[in-house]
mmCIF file of C-alpha atoms in Angstrom:
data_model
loop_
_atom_site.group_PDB
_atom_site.id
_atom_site.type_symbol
_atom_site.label_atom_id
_atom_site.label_comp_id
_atom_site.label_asym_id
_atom_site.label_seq_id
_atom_site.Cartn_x
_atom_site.Cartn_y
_atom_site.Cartn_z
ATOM 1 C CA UNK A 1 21.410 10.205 -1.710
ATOM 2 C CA UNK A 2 19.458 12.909 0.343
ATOM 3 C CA UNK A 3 17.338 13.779 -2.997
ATOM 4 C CA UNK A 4 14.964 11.545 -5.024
ATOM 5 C CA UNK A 5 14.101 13.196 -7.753
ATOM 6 C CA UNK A 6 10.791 13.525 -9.398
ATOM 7 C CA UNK A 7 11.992 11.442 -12.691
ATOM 8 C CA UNK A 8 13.511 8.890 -9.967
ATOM 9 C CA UNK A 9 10.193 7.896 -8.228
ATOM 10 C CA UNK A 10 8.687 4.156 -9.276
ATOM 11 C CA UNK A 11 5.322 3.647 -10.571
ATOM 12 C CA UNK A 12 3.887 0.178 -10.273
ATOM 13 C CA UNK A 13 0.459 -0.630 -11.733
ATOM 14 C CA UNK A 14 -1.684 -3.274 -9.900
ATOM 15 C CA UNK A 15 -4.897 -4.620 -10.945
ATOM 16 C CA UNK A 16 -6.112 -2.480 -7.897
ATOM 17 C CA UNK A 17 -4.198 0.715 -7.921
ATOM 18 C CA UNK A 18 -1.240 2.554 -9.060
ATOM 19 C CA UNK A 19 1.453 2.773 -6.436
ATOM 20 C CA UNK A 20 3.918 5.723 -7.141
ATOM 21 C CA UNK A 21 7.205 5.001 -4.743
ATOM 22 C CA UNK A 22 8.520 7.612 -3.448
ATOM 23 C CA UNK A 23 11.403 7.144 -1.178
ATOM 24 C CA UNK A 24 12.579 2.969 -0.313
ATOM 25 C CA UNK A 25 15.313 1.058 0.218
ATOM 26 C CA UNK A 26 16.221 0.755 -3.880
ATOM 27 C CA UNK A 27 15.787 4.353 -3.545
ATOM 28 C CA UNK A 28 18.619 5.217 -1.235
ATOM 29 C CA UNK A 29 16.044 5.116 2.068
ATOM 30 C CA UNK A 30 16.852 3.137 4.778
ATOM 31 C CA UNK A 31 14.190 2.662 7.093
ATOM 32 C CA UNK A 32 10.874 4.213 5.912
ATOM 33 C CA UNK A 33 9.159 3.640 2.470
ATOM 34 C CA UNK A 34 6.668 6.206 1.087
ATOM 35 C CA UNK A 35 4.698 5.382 -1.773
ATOM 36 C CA UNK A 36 1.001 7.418 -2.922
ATOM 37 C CA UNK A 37 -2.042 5.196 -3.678
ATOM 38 C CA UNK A 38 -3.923 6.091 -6.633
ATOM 39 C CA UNK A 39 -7.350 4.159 -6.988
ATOM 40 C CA UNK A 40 -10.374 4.209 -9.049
ATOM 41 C CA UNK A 41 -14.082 4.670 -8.202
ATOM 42 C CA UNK A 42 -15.057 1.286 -7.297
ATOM 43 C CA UNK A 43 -11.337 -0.576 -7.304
ATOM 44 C CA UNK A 44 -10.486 -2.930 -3.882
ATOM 45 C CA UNK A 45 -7.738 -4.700 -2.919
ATOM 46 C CA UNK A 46 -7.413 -8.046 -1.793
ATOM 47 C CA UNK A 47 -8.057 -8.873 1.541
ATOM 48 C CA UNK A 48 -4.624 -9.073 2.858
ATOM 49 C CA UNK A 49 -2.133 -8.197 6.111
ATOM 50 C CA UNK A 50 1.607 -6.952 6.538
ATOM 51 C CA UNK A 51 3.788 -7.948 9.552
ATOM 52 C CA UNK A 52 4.491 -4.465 10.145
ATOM 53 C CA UNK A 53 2.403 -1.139 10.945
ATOM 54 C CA UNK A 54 1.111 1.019 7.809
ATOM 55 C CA UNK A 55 -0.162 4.244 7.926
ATOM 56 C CA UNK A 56 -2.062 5.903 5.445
ATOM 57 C CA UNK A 57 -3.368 9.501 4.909
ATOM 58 C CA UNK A 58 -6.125 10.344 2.524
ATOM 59 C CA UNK A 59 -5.536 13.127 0.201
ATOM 60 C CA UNK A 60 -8.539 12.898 -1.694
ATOM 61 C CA UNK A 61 -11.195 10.558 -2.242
ATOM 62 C CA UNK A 62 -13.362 8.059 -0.046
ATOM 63 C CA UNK A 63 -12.954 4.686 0.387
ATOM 64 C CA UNK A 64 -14.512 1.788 2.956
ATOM 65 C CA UNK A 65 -11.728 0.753 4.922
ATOM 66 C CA UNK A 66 -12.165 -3.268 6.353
ATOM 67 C CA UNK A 67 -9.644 -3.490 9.053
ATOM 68 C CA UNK A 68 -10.124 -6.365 11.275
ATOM 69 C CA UNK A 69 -13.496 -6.530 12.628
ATOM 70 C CA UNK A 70 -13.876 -3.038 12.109
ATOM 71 C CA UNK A 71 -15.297 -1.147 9.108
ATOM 72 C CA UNK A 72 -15.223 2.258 8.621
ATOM 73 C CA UNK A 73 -14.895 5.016 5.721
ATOM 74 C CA UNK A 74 -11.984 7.343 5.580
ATOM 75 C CA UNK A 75 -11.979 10.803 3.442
ATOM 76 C CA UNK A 76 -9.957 13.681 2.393
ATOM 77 C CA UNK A 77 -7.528 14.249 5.658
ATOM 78 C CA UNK A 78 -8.453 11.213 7.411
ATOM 79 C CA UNK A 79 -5.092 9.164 8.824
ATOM 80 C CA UNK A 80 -5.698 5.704 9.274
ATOM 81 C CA UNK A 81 -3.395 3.210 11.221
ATOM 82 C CA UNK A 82 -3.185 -0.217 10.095
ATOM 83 C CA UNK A 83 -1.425 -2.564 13.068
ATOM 84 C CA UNK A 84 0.697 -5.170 12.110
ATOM 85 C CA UNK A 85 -0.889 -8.534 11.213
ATOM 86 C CA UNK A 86 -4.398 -7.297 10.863
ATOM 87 C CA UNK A 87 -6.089 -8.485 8.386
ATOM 88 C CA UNK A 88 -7.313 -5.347 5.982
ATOM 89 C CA UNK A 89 -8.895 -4.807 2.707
ATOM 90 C CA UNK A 90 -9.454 -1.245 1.025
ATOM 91 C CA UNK A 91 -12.102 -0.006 -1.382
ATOM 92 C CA UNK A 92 -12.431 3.205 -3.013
ATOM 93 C CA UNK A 93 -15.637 4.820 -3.440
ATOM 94 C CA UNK A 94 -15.668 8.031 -5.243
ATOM 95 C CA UNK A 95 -11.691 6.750 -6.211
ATOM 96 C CA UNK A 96 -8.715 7.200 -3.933
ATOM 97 C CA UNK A 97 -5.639 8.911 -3.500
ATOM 98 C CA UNK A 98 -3.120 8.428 -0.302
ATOM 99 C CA UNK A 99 -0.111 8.905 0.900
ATOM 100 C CA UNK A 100 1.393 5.902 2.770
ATOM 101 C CA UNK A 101 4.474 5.083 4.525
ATOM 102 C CA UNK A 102 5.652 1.241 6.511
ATOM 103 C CA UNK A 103 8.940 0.594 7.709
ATOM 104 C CA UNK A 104 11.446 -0.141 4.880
ATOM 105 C CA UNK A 105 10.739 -4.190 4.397
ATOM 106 C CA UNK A 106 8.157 -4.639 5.524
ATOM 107 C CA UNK A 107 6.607 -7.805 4.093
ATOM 108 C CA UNK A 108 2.627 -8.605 2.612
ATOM 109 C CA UNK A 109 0.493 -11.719 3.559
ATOM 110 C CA UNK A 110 -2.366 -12.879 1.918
ATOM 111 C CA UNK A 111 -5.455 -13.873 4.090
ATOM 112 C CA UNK A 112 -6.595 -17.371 1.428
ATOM 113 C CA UNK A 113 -4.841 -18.506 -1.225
ATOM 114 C CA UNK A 114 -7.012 -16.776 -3.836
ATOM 115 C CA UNK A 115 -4.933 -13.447 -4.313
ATOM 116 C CA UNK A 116 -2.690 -14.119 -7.807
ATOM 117 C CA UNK A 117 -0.308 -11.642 -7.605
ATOM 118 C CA UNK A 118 0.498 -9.696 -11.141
ATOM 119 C CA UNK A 119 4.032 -9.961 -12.128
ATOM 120 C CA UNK A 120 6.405 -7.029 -11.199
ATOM 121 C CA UNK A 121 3.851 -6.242 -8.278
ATOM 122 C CA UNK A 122 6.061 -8.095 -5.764
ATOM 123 C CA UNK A 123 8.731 -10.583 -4.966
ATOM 124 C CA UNK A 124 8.099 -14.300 -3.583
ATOM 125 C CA UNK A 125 10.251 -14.144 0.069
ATOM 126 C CA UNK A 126 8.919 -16.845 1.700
ATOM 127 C CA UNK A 127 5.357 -17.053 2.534
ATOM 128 C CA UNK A 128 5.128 -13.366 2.378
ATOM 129 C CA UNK A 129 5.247 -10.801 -0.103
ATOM 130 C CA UNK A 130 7.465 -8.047 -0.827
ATOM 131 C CA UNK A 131 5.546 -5.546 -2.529
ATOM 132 C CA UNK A 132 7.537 -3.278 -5.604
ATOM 133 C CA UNK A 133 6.181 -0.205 -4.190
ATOM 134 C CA UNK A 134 8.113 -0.835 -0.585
ATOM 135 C CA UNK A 135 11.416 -2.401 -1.557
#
């Protein structure tokens, strides 16, 4: 279907964030997902990696970006380009809101085995993750 309609898109609540799908595989997409990130002030992810490039632009909001060895803060317009199997961790400041898009499959890694994943967030495939948001 060349449409996804508003009352089509799929939230998914983390303990993190709120991931709003827009447009993935389940959706009728084939090769891109596209999904908004909606954070609190003060809300991080887990330190984490995919096995395939992200990219995220910041519609409003701050946040401290960890992305490798780097770390850097990212606002309001600000693209950021997260390589494949770099490790990265996000943190909003004054809260968070982005729109993201990663090849249609692409699969989630943790970086220890700390990270419990809430139910409904993602699917077991392997030793990865697939997050709800992207499938």
């Amino acid at each position: 279907m060349p449409v996804i309609r508003d009352a089509e898109n799929r939230r998914t609540e983390t303990p993190n964030a709120v991931m709003t799908t827009f447009a993935s595989p389940t959706q009728g997409g084939a090769g891109l997902s596209l999904w908004r990130v909606d954070m609190e002030p003060g809300q991080a992810g887990p330190p984490h990696a995919f096995d395939a490039e992200l990219v995220w632009t910041v519609l409003a909001g701050t946040a401290t970006v960890r992305l490798g060895d780097e770390t850097f803060t990212i606002t309001s317009g600000d693209t950021v380009i997260m390589p494949a199997d770099v490790p990265r961790q996000v943190a909003a400041g004054t809260g968070l809101s982005v729109i993201a898009a990663a090849p249609a499959g692409a699969r989630a890694y943790t970086i220890d085995d700390a990270v419990d994943v809430k139910p409904g967030c993602a699917l077991p495939d392997g030793d990865k993750l697939l997050p709800a948001w992207i499938a």
